[in-house]
Structures are given as C-alpha cells and as structure tokens.
mmCIF file of C-alpha atoms in Angstrom:
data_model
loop_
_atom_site.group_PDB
_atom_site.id
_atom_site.type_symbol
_atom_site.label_atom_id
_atom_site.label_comp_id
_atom_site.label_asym_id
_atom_site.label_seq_id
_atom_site.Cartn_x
_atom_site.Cartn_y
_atom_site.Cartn_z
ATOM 1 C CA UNK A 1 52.470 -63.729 16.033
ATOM 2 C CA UNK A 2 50.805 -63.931 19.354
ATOM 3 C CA UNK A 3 46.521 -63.691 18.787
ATOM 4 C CA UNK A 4 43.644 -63.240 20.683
ATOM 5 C CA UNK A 5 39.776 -64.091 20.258
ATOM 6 C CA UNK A 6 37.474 -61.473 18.396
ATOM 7 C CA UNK A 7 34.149 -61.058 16.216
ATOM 8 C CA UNK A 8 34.620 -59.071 12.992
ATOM 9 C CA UNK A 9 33.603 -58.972 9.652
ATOM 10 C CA UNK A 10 35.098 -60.888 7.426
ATOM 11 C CA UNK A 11 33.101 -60.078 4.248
ATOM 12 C CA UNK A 12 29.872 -58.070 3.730
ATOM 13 C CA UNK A 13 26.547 -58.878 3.162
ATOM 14 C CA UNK A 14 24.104 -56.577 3.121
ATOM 15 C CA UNK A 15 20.513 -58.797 3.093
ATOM 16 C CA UNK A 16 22.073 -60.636 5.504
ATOM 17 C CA UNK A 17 24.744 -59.228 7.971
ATOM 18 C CA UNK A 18 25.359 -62.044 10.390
ATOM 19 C CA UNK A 19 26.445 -63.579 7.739
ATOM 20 C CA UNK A 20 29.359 -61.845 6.940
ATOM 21 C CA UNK A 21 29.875 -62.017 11.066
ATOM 22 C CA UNK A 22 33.262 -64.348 12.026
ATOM 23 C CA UNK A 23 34.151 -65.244 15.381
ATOM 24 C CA UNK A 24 37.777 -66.357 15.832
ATOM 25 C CA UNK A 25 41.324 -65.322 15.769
ATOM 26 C CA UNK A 26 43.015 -61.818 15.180
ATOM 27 C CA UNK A 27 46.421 -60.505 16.017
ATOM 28 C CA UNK A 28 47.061 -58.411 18.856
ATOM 29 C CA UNK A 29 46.421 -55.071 18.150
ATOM 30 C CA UNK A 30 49.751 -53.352 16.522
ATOM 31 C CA UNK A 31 50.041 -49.265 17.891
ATOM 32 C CA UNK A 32 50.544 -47.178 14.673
ATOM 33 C CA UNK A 33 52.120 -44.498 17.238
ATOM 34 C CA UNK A 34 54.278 -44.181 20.283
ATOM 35 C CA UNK A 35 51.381 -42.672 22.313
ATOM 36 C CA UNK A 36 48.952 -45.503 21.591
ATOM 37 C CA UNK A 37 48.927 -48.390 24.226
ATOM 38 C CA UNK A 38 46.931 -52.152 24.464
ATOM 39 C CA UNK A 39 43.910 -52.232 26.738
ATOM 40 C CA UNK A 40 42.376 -55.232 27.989
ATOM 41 C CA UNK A 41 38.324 -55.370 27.238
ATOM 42 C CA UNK A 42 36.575 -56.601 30.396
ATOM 43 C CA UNK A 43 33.093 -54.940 28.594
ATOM 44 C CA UNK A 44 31.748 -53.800 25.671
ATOM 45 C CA UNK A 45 28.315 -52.716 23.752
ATOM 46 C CA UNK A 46 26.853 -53.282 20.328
ATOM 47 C CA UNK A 47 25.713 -50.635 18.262
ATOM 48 C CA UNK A 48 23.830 -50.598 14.997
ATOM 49 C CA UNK A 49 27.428 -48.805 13.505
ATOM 50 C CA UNK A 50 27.866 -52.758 13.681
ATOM 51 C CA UNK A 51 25.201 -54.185 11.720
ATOM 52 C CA UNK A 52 26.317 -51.352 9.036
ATOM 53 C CA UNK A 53 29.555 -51.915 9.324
ATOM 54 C CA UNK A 54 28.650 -55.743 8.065
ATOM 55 C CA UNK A 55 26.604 -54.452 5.277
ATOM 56 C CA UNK A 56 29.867 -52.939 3.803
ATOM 57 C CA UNK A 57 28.502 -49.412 4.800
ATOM 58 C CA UNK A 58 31.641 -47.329 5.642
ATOM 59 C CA UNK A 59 34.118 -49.900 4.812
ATOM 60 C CA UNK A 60 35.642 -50.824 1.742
ATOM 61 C CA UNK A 61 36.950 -54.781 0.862
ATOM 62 C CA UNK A 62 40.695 -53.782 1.439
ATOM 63 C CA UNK A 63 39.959 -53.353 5.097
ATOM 64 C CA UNK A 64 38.696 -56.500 5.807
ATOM 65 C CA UNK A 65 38.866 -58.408 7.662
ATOM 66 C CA UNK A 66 37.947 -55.892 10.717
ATOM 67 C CA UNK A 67 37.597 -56.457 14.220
ATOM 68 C CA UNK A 68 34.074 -54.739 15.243
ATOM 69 C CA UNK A 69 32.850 -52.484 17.874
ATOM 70 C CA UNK A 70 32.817 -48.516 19.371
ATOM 71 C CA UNK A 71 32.440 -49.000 22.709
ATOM 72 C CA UNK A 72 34.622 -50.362 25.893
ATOM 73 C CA UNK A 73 35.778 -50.362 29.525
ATOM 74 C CA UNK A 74 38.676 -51.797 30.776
ATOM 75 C CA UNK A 75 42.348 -51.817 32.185
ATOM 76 C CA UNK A 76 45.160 -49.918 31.121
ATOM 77 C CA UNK A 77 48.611 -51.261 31.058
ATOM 78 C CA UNK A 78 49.326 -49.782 34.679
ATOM 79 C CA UNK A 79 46.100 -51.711 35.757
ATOM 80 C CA UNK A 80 43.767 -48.642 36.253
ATOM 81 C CA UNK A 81 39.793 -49.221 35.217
ATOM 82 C CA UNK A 82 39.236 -46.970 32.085
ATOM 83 C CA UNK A 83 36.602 -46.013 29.616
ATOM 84 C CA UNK A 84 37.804 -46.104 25.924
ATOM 85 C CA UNK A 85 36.860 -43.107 24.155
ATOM 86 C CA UNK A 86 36.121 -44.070 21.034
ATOM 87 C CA UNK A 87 36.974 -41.503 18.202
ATOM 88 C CA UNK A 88 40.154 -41.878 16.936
ATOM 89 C CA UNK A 89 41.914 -38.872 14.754
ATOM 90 C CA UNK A 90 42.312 -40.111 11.159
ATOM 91 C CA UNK A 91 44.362 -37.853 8.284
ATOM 92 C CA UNK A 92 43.075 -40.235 5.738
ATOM 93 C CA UNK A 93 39.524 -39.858 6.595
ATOM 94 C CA UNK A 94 37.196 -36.811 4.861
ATOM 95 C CA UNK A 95 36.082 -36.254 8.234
ATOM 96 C CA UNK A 96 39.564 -35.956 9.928
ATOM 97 C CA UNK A 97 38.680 -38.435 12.391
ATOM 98 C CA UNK A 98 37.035 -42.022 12.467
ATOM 99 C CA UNK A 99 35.160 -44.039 14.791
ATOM 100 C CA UNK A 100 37.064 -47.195 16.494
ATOM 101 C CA UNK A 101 36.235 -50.535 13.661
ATOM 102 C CA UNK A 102 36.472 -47.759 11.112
ATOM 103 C CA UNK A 103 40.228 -47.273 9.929
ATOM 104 C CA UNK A 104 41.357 -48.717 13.520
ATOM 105 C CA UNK A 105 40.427 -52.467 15.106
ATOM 106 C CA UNK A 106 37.430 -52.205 17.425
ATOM 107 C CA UNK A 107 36.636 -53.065 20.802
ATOM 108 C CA UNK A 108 34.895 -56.415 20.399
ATOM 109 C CA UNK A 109 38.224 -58.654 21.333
ATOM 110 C CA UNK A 110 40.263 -59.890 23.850
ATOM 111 C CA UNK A 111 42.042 -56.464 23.705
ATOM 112 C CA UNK A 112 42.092 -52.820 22.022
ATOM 113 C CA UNK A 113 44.388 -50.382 21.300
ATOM 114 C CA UNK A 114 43.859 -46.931 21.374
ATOM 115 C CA UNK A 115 45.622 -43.348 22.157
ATOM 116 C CA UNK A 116 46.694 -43.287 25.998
ATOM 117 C CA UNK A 117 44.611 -39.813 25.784
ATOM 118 C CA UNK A 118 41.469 -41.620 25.175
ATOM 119 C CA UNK A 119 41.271 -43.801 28.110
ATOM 120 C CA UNK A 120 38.835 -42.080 30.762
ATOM 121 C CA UNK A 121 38.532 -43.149 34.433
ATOM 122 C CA UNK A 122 36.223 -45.425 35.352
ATOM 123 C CA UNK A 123 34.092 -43.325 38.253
ATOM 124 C CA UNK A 124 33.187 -44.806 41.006
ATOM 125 C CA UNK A 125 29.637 -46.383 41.471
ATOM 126 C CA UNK A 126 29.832 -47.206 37.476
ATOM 127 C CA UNK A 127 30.855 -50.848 36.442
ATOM 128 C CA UNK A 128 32.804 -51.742 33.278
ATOM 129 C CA UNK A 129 29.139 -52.609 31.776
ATOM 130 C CA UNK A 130 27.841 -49.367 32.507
ATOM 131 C CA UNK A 131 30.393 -47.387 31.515
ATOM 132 C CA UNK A 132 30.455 -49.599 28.062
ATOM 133 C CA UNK A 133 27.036 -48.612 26.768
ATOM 134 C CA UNK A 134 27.903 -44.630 27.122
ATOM 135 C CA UNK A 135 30.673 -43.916 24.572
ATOM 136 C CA UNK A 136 28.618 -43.940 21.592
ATOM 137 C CA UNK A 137 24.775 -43.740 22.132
ATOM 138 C CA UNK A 138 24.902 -42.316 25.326
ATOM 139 C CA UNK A 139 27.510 -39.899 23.800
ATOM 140 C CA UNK A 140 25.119 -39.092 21.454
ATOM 141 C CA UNK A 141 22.113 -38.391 23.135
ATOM 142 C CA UNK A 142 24.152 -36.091 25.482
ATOM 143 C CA UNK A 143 25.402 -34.153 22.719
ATOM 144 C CA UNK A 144 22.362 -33.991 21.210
ATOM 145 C CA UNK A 145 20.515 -32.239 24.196
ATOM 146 C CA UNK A 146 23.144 -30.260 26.001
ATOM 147 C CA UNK A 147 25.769 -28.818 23.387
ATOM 148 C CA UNK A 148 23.457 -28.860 20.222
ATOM 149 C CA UNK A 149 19.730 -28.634 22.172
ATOM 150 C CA UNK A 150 20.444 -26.700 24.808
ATOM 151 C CA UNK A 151 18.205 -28.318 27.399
ATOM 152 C CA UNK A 152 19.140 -26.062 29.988
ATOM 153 C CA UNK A 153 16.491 -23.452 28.393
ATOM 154 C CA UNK A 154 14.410 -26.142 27.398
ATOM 155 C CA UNK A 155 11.054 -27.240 29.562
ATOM 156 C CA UNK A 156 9.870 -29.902 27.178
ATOM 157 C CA UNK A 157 11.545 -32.577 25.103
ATOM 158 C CA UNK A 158 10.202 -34.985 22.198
ATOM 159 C CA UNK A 159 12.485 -37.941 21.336
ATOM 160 C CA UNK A 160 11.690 -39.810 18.649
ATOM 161 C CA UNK A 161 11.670 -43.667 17.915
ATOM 162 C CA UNK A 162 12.541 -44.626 21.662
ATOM 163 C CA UNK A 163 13.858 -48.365 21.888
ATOM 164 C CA UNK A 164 16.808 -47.937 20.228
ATOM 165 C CA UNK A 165 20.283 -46.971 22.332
ATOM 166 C CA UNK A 166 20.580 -43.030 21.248
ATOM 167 C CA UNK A 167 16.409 -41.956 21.650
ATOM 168 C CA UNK A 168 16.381 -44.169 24.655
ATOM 169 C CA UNK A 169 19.214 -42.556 26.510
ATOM 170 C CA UNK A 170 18.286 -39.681 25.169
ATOM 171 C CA UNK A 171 14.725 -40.180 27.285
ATOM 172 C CA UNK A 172 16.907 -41.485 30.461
ATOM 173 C CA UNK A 173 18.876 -38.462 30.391
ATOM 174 C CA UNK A 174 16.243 -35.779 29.967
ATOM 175 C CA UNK A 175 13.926 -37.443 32.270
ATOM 176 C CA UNK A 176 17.043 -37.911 35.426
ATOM 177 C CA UNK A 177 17.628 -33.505 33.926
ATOM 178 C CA UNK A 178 14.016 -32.411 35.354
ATOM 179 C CA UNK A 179 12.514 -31.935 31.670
ATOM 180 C CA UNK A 180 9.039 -33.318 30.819
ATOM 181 C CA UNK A 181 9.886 -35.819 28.268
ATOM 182 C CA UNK A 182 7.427 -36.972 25.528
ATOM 183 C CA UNK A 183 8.431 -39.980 23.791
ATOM 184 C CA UNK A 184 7.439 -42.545 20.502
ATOM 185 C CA UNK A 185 7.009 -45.875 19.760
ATOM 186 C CA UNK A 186 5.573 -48.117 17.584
ATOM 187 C CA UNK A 187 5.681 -50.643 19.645
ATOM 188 C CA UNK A 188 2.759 -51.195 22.161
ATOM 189 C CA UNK A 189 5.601 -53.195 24.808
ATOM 190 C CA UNK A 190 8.220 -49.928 24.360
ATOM 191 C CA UNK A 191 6.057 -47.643 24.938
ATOM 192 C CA UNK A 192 5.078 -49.405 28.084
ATOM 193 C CA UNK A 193 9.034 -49.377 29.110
ATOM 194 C CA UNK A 194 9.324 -45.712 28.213
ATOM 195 C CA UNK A 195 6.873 -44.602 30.166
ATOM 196 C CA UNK A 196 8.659 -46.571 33.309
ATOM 197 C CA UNK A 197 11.457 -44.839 32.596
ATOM 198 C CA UNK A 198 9.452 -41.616 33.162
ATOM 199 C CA UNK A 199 8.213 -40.036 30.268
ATOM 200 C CA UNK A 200 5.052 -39.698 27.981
ATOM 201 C CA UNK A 201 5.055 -42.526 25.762
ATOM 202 C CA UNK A 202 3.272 -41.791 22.613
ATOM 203 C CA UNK A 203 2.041 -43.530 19.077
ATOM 204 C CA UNK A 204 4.333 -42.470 16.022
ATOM 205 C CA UNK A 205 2.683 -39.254 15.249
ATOM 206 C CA UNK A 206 0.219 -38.479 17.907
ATOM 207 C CA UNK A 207 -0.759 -34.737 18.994
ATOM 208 C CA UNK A 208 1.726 -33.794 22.079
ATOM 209 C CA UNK A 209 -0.804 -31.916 24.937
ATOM 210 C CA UNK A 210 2.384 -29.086 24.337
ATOM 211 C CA UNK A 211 4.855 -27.687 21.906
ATOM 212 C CA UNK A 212 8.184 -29.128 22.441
ATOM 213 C CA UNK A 213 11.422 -26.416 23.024
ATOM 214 C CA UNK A 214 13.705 -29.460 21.581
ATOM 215 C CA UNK A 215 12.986 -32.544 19.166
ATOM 216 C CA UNK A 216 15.538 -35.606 19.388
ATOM 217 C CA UNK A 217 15.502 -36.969 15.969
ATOM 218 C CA UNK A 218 16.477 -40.449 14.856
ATOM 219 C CA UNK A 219 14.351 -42.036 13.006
ATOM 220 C CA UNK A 220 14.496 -39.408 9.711
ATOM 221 C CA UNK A 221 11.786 -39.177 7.024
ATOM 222 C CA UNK A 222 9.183 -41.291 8.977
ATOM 223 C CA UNK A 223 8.835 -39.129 11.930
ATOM 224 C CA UNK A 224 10.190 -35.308 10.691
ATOM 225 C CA UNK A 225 7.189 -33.654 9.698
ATOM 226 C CA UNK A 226 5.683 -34.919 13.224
ATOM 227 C CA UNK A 227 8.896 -33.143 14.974
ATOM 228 C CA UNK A 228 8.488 -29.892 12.790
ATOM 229 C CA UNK A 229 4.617 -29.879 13.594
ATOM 230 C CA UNK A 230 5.604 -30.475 17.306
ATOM 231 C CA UNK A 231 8.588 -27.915 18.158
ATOM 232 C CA UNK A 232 7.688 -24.799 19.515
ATOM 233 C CA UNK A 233 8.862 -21.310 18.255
ATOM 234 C CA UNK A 234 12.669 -21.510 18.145
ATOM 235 C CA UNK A 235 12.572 -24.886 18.859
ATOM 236 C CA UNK A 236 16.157 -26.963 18.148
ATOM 237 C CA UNK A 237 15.454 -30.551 16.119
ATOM 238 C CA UNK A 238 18.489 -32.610 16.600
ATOM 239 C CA UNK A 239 19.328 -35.435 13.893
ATOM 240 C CA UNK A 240 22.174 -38.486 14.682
ATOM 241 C CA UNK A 241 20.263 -40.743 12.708
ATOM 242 C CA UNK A 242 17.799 -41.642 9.981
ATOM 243 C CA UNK A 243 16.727 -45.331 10.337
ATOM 244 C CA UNK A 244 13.790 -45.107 8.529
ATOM 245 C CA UNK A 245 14.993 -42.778 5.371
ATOM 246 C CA UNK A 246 17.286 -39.916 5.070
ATOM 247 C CA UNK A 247 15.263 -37.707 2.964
ATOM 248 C CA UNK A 248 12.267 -36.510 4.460
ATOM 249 C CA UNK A 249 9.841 -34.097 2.797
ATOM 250 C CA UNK A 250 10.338 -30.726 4.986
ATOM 251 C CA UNK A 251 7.963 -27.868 4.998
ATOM 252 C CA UNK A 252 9.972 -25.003 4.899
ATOM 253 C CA UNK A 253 7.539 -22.441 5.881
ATOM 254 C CA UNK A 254 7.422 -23.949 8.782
ATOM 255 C CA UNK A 255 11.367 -23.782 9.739
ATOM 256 C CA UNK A 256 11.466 -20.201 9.049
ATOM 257 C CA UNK A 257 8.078 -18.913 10.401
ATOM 258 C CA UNK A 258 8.759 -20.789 13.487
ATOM 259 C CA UNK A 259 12.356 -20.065 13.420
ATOM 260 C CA UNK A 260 13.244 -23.450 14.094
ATOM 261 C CA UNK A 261 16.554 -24.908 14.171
ATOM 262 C CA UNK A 262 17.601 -28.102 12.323
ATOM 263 C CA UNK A 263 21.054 -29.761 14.011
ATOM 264 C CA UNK A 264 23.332 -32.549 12.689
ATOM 265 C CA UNK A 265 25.271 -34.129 15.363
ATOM 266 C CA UNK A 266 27.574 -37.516 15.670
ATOM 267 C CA UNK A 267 28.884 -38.931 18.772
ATOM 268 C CA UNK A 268 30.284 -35.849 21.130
ATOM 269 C CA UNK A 269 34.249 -34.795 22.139
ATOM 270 C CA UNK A 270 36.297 -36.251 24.992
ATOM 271 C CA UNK A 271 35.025 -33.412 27.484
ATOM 272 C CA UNK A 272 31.478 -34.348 27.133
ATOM 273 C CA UNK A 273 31.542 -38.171 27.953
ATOM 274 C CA UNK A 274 33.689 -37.119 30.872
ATOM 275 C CA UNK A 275 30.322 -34.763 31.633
ATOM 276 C CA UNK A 276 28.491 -37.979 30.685
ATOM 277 C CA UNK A 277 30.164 -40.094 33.139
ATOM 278 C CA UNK A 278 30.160 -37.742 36.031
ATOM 279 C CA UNK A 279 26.709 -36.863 35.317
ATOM 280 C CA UNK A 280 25.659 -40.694 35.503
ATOM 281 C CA UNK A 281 27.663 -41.292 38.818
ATOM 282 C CA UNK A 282 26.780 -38.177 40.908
ATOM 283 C CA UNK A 283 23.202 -38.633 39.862
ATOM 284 C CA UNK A 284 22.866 -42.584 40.200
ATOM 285 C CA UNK A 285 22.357 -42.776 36.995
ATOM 286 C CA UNK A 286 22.639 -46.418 34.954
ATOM 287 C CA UNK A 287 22.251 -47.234 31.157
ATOM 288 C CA UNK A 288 19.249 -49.244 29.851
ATOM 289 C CA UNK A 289 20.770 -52.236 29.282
ATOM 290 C CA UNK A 290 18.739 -54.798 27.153
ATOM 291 C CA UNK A 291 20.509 -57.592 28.174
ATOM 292 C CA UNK A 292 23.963 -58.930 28.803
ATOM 293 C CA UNK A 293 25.471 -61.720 26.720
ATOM 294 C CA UNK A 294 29.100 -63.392 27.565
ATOM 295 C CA UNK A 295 31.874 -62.915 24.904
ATOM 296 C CA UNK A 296 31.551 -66.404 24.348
ATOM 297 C CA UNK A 297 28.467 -66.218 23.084
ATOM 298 C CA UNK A 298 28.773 -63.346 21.135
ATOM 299 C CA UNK A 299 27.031 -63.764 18.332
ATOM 300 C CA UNK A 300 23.551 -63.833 20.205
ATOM 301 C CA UNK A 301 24.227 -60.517 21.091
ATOM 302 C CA UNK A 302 24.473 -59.302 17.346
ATOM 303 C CA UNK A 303 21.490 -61.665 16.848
ATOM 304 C CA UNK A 304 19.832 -59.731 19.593
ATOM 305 C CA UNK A 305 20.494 -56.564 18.080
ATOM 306 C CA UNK A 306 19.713 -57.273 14.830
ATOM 307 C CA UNK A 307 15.860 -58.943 15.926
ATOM 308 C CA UNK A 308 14.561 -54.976 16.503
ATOM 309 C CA UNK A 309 13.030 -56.060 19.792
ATOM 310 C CA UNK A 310 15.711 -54.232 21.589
ATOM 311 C CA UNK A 311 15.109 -51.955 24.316
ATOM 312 C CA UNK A 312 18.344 -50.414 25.458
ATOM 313 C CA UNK A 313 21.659 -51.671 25.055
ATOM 314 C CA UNK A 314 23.230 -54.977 24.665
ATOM 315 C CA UNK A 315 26.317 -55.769 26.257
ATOM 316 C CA UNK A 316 28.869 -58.053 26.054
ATOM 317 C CA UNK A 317 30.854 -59.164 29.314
ATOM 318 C CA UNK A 318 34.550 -60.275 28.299
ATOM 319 C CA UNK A 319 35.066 -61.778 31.852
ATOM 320 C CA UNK A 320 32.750 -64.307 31.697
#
C-alpha cells in the first residue's frame, strides 16, 4: 500500500498532548466517494482543535490512529493552486457535518483528500501560507463579525483574549473594516503587538472609554461579565470558544434590559471563506503568522503552539 509522511495522534493524553503526537507513516488517503479527489499539501496551519484533538476531546480510541489538522492550500489533481475548505458533511455525526481530523484524515501530511467542491482558488496576491491560516480561525472570526455580528452597523468592536488565531484575526479584520477595535490581553508583549496591528490594547477587564456595538468572545467565563458590562444597548456578543471555562456566571438583567444578543458560532460555510479570501486579496490583507516551521520539523510547531506564547498563527510549509 503506497504511504506518505504525516503527524497524528496515535493515542491520547490529556496532561500531556505531545505525547500522544507521532510523526511517521500513513496510507494515502482512500476517497469514501466518487466526488472526493487527493490534494497535495504544499501548506498548512495548526490550530488548538489539535492540541484537543490529542487530549482525546472529540475522538474516540476506535479512530485512532488519525492524521491531524483543519487547514490547507495546495494543488488539485489538474495542478490548479487551491484552498481546502475544511468542513466535511458527515451522516454519522450529531452535527451533520465534521471538521477535517474529525471522522476524515486531516491536512497535516504529504497529501489530503477531500470533496472536489471544497477546493477554493487560490487568489492571486495570497500564497499557499496565507491562504492556510484562513480556513478555520480566520473563518471564524469572519463569521463571527459579519454574518452573526453584523459589523456593518457596528462602530465599535471588543475582542477578547487577543493572541490566539480566532480574537487575533478577529482584530486584523475589524481593524483593515474601518471599526475602532478595542482589544485584551494579559500579556504585557501582546498587547504591545495588538496595538501594532491597530487597535486599543487593553488589560483583561479594564473600563473601555465607549460601549461596544459587538463583543468577540473567546475566552468564556474569565472575560463574559467584562463583555456584558461593555456592549452597548443591542449589542451582539459572539462566542467560538471558551478557553478559560465554559460556564460563566451571566447577569441576566443585564441581557434583557440592554437587549443584548448572545451568539454561538463555529467555523463559517463555503461562501464566506470565499468572502474571506477575496476580502484579504483586494484589500492586501495577510494573516498574523507566528512563525513558520518546515514539515520536517513538525513537531516544533505543535510545541510552539502548545507554549501559549503564540501570537498569530503557526504554519507549517510542506515544500521545504
């Protein structure tokens, strides 16, 4: 059976994922359909969907072991440069659907396969390690202001926790859209980097010199009574995440007096990362990227992630 090189997790561990992190030989992807088709991986990003994803959160033993990774650009079998999108539609899943590394191999190998329909263009001006870090926090964060915030009627913009991939393209984004952007950190260096990147870095917590008209929320019970306290009347709070707890004590009062609106979002459809990546080309647009590690060497890039000094995203180059 011909193979190819990949990182995946081989067992879980949940003190510890990098243990449970292997770096060797997998089959070539098999295409459970006729309309699925074998992309080569010339770049790719981590997410923290990883470092879950070796804690055993979302996978069970059976499905082990599994090749890792959301996010990838490449080249299709007729040699066009094309974004993987990475949501995959899955009967057996509750949610219908699954993320790539899920039920299906990810993109962290030699090569991924995938439904012809989710293979994007590559636009012009973007490289294959652009395009990688958008599918899945980038995705987010775009979701998270334009479909579920609304930024268009928005003049202000909290995002919460920035560092990470989603709150910090979530300040790229709202910054390169014309909004003022107020941003948090707990992290003297971030905030520094946020407020390069345009906006008005702030302490965990601090007073904001305005109401907000839309909260990006990732961080969960640490940081939600500082979002409720800081959107303005019909304000729209937007949760893909909850890194530091997911139940957070919420004054109810509040959400109804100020008719605010509380908004669950994950990752965004097909039509909005082609928004995403038209958006990023036309307006010059690039990714944060934290730094870029060679496949070779990619278990410094999970060892990267997992340090929490991250700023942006890390990718991997598979051409190197």
């Amino acid at each position: 059976m011909p193979i190819m090189r990949a990182a995946f997790a081989s067992r879980f561990d949940d003190t510890d994922p990098l243990a449970a992190l292997t770096v060797g030989d997998r089959p070539e992807p098999v295409h459970p359909d006729d309309d699925w088709v074998t992309v080569q991986v010339t770049a790719s990003s981590l997410n923290h969907h990883d470092l879950w994803s070796l804690r055993g959160v979302g996978l069970r033993a059976d499905q082990l072991p599994m090749i890792l990774g959301c996010d990838a650009a490449g080249v299709d079998p007729d040699g066009n440069e094309v974004v993987v999108y990475p949501v995959v539609v899955t009967p057996g899943d509750p949610r219908g659907v699954s993320i790539l590394s899920e039920h299906f191999p990810g993109t962290l190998a030699e090569r991924v396969a995938v439904p012809r329909s989710n293979l994007l263009p590559l636009p012009a001006g973007l490289t294959p390690a652009d395009a990688a870090c958008l599918p899945t926090a980038w995705l987010t964060a775009w979701r998270m202001l334009t479909t579920k915030g609304r930024v268009a009627e928005a003049d202000a913009v909290l995002v919460q926790g920035a560092g990470g991939g989603v709150a910090t393209a979530a300040v790229a984004l709202a910054v390169a859209m014309g909004k003022r952007v107020y941003a948090t950190s707990r992290d003297a260096a971030k905030r520094e980097r946020i407020a390069a990147l345009g906006a008005t870095a702030l302490e965990p917590g601090a007073r904001l010199p305005e109401r907000v008209d839309v909260v990006v929320e990732t961080v969960g019970a640490a940081t939600f009574d500082h979002s409720l306290k800081s959107a303005a009347p019909m304000a729209r709070i937007v949760v893909s995440g909850a890194t530091s707890g997911h139940e957070p004590a919420v004054n109810l009062r509040r959400v109804f007096a100020m008719q605010l609106e509380i908004l669950g979002t994950s990752m965004g459809t097909p039509a909005e990362l082609t928004e995403l990546l038209a958006f990023c080309a036309e307006r010059g647009l690039r990714p944060v990227v934290d730094s870029v590690v060679p496949f070779s060497r990619v278990t410094e890039a999970f060892t990267r992630l997992h340090s929490g000094d991250v700023f942006g995203k890390v990718v991997v180059d598979h051409t190197a």
